CSV table of C-alpha atoms in Angstrom, one decimal:
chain,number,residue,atom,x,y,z
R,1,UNK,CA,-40.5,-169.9,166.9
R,2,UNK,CA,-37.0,-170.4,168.2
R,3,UNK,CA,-35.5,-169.2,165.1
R,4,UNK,CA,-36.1,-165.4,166.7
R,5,UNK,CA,-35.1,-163.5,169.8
R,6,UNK,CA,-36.9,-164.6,172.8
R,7,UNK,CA,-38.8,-161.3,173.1
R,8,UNK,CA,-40.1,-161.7,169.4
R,9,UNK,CA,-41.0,-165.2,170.3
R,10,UNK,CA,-43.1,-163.8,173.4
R,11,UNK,CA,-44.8,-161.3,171.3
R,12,UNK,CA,-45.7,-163.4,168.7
R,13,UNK,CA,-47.5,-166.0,170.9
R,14,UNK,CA,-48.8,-163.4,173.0
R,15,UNK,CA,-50.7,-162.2,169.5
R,16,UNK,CA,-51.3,-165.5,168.5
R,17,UNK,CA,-54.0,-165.8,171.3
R,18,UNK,CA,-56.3,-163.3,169.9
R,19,UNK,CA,-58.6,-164.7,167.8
R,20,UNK,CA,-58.4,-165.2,164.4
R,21,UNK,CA,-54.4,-164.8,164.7
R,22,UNK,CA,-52.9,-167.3,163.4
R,23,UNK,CA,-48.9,-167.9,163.7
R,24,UNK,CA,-48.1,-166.4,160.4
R,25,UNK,CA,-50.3,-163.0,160.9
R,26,UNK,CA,-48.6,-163.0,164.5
R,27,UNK,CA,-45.4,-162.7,163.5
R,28,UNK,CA,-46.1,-160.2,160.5
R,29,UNK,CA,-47.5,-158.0,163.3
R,30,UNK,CA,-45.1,-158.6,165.8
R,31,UNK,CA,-42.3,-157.3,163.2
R,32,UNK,CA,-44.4,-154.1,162.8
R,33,UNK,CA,-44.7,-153.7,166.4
R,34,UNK,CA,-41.1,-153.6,166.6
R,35,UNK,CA,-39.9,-151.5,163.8
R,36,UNK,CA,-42.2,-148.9,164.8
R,37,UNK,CA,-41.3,-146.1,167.4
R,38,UNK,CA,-41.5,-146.8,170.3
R,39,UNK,CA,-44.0,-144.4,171.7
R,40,UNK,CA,-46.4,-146.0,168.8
R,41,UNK,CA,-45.8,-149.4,171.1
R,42,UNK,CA,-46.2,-147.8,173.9
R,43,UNK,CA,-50.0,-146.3,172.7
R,44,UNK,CA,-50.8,-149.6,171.6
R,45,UNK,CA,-50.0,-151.3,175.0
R,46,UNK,CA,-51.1,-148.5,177.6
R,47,UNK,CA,-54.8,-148.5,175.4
R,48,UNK,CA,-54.6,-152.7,176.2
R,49,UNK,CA,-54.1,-152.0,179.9
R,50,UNK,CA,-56.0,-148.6,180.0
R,51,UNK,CA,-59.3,-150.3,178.1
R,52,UNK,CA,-59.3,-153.8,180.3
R,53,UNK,CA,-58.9,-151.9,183.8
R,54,UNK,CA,-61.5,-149.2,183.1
R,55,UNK,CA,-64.2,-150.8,181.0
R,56,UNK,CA,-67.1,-152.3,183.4
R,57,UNK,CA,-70.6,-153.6,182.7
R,58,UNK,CA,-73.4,-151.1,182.1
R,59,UNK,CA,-75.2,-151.0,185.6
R,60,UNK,CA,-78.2,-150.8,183.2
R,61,UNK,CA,-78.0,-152.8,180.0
R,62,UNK,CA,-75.0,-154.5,180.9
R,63,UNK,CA,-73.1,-153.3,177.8
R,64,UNK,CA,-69.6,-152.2,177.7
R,65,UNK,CA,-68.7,-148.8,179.6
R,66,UNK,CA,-66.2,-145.8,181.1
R,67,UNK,CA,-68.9,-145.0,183.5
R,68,UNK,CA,-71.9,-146.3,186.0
R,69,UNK,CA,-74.0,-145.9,183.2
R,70,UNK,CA,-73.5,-146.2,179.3
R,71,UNK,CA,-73.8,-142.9,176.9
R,72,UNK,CA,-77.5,-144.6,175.6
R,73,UNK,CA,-78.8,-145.3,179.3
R,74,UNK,CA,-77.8,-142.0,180.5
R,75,UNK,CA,-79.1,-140.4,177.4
R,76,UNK,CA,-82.4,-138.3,178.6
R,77,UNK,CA,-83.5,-138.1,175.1
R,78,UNK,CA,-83.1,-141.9,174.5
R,79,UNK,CA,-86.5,-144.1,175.4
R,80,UNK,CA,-86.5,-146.1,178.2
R,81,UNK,CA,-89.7,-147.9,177.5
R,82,UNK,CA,-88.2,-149.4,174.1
R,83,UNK,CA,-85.6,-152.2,175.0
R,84,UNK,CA,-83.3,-153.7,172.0
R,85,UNK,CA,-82.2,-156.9,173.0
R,86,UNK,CA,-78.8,-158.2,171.3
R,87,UNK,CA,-76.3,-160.1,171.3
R,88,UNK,CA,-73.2,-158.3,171.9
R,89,UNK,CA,-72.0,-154.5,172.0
R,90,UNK,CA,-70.8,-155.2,168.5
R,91,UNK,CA,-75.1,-155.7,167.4
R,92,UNK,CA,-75.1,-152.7,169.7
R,93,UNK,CA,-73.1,-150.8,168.0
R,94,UNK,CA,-74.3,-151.7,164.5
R,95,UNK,CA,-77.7,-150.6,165.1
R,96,UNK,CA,-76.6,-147.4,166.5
R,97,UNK,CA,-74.4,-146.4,163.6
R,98,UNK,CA,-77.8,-146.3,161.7
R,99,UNK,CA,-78.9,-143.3,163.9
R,100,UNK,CA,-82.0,-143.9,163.8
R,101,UNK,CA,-82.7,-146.3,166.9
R,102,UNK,CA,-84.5,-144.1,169.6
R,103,UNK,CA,-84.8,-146.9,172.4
R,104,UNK,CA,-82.2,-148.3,174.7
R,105,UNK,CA,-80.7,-151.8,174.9
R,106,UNK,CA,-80.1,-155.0,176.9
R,107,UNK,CA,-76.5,-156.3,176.0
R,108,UNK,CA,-76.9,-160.2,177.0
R,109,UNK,CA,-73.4,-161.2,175.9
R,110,UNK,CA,-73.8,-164.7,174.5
R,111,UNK,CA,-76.6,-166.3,173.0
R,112,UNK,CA,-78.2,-169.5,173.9
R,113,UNK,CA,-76.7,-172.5,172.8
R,114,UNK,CA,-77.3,-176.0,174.5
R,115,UNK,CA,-74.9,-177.0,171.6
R,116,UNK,CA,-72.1,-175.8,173.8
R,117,UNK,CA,-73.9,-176.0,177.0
R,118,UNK,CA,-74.4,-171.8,177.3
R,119,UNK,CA,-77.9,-171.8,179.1
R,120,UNK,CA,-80.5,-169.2,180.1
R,121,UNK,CA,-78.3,-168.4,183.3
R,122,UNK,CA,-74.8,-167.8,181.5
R,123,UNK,CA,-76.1,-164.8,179.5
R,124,UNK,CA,-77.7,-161.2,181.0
R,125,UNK,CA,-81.4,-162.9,181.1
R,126,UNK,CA,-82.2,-162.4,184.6
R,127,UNK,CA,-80.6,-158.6,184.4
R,128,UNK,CA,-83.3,-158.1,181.4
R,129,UNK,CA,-86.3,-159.7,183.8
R,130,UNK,CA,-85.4,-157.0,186.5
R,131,UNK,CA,-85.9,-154.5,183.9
R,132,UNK,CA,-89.3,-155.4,182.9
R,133,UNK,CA,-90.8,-155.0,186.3
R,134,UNK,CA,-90.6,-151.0,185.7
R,135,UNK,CA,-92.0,-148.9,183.1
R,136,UNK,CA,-91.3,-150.9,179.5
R,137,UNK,CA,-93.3,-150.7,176.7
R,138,UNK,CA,-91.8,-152.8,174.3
R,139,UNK,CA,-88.7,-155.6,173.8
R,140,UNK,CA,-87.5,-155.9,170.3
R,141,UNK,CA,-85.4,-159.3,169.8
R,142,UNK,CA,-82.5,-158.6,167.9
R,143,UNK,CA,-80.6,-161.5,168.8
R,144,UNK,CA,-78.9,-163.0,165.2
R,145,UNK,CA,-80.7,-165.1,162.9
R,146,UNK,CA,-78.5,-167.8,163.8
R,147,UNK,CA,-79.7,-171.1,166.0
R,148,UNK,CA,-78.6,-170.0,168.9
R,149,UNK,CA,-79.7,-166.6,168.1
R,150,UNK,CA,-83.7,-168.0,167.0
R,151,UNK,CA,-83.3,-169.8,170.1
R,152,UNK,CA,-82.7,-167.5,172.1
R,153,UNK,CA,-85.3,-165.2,171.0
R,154,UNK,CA,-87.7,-167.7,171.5
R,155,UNK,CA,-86.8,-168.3,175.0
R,156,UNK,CA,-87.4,-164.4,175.7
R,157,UNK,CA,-90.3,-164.0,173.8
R,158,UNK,CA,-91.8,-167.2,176.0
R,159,UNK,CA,-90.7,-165.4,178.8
R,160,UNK,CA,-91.7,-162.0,178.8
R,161,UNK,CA,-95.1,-162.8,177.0
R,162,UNK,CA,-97.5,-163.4,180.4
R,163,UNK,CA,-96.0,-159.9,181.6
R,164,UNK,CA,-97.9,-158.1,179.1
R,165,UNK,CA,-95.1,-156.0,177.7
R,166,UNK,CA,-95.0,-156.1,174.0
R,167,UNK,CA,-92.4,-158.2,172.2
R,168,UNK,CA,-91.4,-158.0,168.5
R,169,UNK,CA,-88.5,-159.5,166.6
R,170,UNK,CA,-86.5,-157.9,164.0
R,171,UNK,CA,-87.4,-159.1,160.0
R,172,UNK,CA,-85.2,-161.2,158.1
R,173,UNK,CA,-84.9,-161.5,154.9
R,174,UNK,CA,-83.1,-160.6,151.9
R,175,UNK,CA,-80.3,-157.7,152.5
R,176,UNK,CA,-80.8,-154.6,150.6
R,177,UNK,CA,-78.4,-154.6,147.7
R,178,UNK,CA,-78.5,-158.0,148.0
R,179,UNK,CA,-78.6,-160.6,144.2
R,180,UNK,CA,-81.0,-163.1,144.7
R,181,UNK,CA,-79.1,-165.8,143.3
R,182,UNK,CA,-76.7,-165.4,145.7
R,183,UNK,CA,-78.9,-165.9,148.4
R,184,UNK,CA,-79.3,-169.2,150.8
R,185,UNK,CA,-82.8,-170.8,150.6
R,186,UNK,CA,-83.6,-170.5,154.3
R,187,UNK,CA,-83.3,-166.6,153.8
R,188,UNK,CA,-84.9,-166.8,150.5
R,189,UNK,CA,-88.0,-168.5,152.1
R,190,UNK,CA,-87.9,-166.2,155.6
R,191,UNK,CA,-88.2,-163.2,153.1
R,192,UNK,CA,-91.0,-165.0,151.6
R,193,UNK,CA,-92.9,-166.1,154.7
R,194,UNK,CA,-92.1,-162.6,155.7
R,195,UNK,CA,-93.5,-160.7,152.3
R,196,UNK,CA,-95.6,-157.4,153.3
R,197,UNK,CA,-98.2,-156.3,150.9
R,198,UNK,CA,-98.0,-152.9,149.0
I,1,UNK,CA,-66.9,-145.0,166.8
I,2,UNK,CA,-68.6,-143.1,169.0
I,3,UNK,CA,-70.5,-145.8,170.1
I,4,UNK,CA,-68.4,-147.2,172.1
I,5,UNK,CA,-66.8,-145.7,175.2
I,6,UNK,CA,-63.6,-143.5,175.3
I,7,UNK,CA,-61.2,-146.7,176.5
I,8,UNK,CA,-62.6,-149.1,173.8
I,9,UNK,CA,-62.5,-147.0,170.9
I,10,UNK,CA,-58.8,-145.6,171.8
I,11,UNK,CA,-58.4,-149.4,172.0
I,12,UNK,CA,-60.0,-150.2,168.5
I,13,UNK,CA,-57.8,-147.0,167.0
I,14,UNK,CA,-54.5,-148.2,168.1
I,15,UNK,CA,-55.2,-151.8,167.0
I,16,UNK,CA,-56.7,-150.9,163.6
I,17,UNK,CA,-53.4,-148.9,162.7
I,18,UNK,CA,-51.6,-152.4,162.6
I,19,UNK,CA,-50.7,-153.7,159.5
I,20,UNK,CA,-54.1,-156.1,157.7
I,21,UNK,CA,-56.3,-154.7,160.9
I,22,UNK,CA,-59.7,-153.2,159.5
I,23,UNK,CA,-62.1,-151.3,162.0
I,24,UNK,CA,-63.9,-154.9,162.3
I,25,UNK,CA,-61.5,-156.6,163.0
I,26,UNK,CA,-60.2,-154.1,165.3
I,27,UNK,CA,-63.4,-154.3,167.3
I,28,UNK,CA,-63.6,-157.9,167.6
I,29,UNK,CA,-60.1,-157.6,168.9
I,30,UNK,CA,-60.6,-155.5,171.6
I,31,UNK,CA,-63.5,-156.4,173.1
I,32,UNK,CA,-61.8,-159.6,173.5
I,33,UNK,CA,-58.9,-158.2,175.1
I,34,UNK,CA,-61.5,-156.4,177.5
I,35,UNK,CA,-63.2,-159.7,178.2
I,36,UNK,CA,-60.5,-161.7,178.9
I,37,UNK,CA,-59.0,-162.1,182.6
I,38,UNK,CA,-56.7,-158.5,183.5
I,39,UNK,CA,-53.8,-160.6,183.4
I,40,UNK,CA,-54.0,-161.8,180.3
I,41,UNK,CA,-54.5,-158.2,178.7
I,42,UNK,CA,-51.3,-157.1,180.9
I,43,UNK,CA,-49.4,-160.0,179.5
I,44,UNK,CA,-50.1,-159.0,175.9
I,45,UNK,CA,-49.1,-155.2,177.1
I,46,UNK,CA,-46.0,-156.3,178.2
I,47,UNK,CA,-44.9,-158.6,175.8
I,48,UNK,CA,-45.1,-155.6,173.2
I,49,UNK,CA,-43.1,-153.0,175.6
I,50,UNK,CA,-40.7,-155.8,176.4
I,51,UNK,CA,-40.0,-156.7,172.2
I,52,UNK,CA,-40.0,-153.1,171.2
I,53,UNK,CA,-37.6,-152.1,174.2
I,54,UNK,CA,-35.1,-154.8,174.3
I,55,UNK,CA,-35.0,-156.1,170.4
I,56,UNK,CA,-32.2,-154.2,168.5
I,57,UNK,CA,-30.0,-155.0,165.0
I,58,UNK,CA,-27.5,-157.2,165.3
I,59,UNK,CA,-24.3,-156.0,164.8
I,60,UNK,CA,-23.2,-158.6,161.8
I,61,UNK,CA,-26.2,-159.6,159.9
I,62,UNK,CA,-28.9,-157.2,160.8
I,63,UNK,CA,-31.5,-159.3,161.5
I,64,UNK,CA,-33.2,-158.2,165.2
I,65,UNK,CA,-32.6,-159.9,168.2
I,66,UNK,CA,-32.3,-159.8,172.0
I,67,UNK,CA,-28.0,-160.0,172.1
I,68,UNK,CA,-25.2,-158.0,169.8
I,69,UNK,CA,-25.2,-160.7,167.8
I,70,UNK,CA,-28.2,-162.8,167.0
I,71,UNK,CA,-28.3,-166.4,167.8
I,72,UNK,CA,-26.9,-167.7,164.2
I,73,UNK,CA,-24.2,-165.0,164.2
I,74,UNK,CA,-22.9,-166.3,167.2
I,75,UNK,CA,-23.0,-170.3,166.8
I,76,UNK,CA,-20.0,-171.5,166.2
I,77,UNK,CA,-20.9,-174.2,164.0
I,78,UNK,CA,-22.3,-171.7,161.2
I,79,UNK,CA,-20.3,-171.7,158.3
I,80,UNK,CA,-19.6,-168.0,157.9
I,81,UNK,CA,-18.1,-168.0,154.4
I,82,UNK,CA,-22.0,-168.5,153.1
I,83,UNK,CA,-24.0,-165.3,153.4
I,84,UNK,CA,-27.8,-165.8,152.0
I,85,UNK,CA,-29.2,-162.3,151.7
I,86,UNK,CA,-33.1,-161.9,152.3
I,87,UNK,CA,-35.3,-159.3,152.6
I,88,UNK,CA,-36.8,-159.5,156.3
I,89,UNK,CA,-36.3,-161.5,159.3
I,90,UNK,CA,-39.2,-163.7,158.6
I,91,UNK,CA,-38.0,-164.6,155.2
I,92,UNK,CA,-34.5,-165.5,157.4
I,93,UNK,CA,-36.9,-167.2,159.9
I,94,UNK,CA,-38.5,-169.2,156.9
I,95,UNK,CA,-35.4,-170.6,155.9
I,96,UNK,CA,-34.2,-171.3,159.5
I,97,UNK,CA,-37.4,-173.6,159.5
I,98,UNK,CA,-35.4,-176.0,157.3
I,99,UNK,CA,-33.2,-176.8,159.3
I,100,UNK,CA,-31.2,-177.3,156.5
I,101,UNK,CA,-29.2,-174.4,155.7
I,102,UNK,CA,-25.7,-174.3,157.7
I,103,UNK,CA,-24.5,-170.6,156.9
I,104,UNK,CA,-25.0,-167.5,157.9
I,105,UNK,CA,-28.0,-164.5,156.5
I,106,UNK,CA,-27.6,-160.9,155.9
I,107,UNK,CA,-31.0,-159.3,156.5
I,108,UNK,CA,-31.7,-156.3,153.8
I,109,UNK,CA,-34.8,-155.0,155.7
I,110,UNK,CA,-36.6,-154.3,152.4
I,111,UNK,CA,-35.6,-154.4,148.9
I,112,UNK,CA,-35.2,-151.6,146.0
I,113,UNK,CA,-38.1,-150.4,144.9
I,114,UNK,CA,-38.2,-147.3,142.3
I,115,UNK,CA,-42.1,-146.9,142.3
I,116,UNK,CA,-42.2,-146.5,146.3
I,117,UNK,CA,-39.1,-144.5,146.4
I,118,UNK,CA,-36.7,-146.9,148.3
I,119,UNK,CA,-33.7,-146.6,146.8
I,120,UNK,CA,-30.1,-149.0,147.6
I,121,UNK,CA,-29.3,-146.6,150.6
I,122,UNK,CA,-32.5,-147.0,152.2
I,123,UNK,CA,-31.5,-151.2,152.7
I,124,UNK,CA,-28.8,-152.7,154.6
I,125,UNK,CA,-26.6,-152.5,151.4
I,126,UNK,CA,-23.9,-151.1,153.0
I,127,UNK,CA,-23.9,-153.3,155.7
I,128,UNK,CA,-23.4,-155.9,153.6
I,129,UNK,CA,-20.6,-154.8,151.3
I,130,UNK,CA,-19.0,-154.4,154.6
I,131,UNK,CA,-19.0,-158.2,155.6
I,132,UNK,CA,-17.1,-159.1,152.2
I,133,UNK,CA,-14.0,-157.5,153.0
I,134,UNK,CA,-14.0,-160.3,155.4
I,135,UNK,CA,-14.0,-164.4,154.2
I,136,UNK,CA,-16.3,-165.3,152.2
I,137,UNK,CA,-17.2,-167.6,149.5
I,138,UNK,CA,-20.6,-167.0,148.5
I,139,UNK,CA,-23.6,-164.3,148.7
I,140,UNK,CA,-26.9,-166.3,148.2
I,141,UNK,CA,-29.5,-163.7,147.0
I,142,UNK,CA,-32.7,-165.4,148.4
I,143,UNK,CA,-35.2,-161.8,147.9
I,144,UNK,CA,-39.0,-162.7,146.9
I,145,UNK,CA,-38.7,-163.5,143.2
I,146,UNK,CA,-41.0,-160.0,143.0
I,147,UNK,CA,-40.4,-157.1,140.8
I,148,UNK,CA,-38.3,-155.6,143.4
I,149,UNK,CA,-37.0,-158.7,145.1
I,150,UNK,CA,-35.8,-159.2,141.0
I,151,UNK,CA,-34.4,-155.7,141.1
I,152,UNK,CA,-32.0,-155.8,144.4
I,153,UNK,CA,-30.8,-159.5,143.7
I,154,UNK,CA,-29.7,-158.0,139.8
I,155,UNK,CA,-28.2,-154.9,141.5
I,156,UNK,CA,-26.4,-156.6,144.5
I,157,UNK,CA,-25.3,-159.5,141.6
I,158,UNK,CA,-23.6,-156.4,139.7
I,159,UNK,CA,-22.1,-155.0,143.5
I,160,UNK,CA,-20.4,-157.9,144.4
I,161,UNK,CA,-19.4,-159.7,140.9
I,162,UNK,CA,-16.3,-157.5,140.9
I,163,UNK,CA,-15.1,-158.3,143.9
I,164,UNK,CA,-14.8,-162.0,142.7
I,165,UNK,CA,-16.9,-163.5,145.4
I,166,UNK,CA,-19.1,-165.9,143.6
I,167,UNK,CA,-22.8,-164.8,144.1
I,168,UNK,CA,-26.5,-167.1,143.1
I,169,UNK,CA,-29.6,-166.7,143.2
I,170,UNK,CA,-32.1,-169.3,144.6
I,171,UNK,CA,-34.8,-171.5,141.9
I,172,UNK,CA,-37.4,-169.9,140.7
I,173,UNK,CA,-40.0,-172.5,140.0
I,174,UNK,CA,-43.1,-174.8,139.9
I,175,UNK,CA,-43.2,-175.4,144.2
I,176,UNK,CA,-43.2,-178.5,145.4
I,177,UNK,CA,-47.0,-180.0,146.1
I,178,UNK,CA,-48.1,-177.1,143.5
I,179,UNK,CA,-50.7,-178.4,140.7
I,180,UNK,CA,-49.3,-176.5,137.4
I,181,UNK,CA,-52.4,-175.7,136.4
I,182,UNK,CA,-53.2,-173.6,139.0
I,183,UNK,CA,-49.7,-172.1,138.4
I,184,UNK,CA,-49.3,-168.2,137.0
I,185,UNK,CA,-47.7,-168.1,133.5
I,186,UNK,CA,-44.5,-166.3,134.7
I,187,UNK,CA,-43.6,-169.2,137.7
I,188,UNK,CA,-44.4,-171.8,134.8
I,189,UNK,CA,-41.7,-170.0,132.2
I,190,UNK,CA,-39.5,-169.9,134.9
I,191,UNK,CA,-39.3,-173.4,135.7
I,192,UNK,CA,-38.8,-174.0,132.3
I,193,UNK,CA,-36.2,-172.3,131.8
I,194,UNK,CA,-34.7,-173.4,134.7
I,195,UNK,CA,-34.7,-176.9,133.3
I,196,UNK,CA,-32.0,-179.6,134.6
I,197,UNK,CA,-31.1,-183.0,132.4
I,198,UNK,CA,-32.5,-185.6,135.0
């Protein structure tokens, strides 16, 4: 990278860190970055510092946040005796672009993976326990289909069972839209094992 | 994205106006950013105030450094009779990589382009015709071997030829490593036209 200015050079390993940057993409941003005006670099930099000082953990469901509580948990209309479980505010997030999710959630941030030593105690599991001991009807397991994900879920579902409270996990199977023949077998035989009658 | 709080989602707005950044990505990016330590995020902030604020033309060449001149105007040891013109400063930074290459650039910052609308004054033409009044030997034309990398070598070729300064243009060609049948027609042609006796 010496064969630019040392600013460029800062800029484009300071992009290189995120993830999925490589060198190459780096530097094609870091050009467009500076041939753009500068109050365009200055947006993009005060939303960096602006989004990592004032976002904070959920008090509730320990998702992403401006405030005490998230939009969802200080929702009235939202149901606080439904609990999604997911992986990350990005599952969050997908589910409620459908609309159609009336519950709340429990962000655990992580997934279980003994793989790379992540264990019970490094996601939000004892957060979600807390939770249970008041008025909860039902946790749905939408971790991802993944391992880790299906290991996860079955750790929870282990867990929670002797309280009582209902728990359910979210279907797999084939994607709507989806060509058979371009499916994986494990999916293909989930949506089997899964089939409903009609 | 209104399911994400005020911070993150004027974080994922400014991020996804960058150049190859879809919403996804975007998102991915950001909540990154937010989890990573506070210093790292104002790193990253800084490094793009710092490049935007202190990186300017230089005066010769054009290419965008830190200094009045950039690093190769200013070495000594650079032959400045040879001029290579390329498009951007990452095409010049390509051929710095070499090593090889002991002359000096002019950076065009584009190339024409009739179907966007970019015509010969909207590139650092003039900046160019400029240096030749000076002592020079030989323009280089190394733009992409694109329709309008094609265009501005042919039209600078036709600028310059009068003046009696001898101007090429770099191979086109089969590159080096590259399996020819994998190869488009027009790159195969080209290298056989380009033919040398061995």
């Amino acid at each position: 990278m010496d064969y630019f200015s040392g600013y460029i050079s800062a800029l484009v390993e300071q992009l290189s860190h995120l993830p999925g940057i490589g060198p190459k993409t780096a530097q094609r941003l870091a050009f467009y970055i500076i041939s753009q005006p500068a109050e365009k670099a200055e947006r993009l930099a005060s939303s960096i510092l602006d989004a990592r000082r004032n976002v904070r953990y959920c008090k509730n469901c320990c998702t992403l946040t401006d405030e005490e509580l998230c939009p969802v948990c200080s929702n009235p209309k939202r149901d606080k005796k439904t609990i999604m479980v997911v992986e990350t505010p990005r599952d969050q997030a997908a589910y409620e672009k459908t609309g159609k999710y009336g519950g709340v959630y429990h962000v655990l941030h992580g997934a279980i993976s003994p793989m790379l030593g992540i264990g019970p105690d490094d996601i939000r599991l004892k957060e979600l326990m807390a939770r249970l001991s008041g008025d909860v009807d039902e946790v749905i397991i939408a971790t991802n289909s993944s391992l880790e994900g299906e290991t996860t879920a079955m750790y929870i579902s282990r867990l929670i069972k002797p309280t009582g409270i209902r728990v359910t996990r979210i279907a797999s199977g084939v994607p709507v839209g989806g060509d058979l023949e371009n499916i994986d077998e494990v999916t293909l035989l989930r949506a089997l094992e899964g089939r409903r009658q009609l």
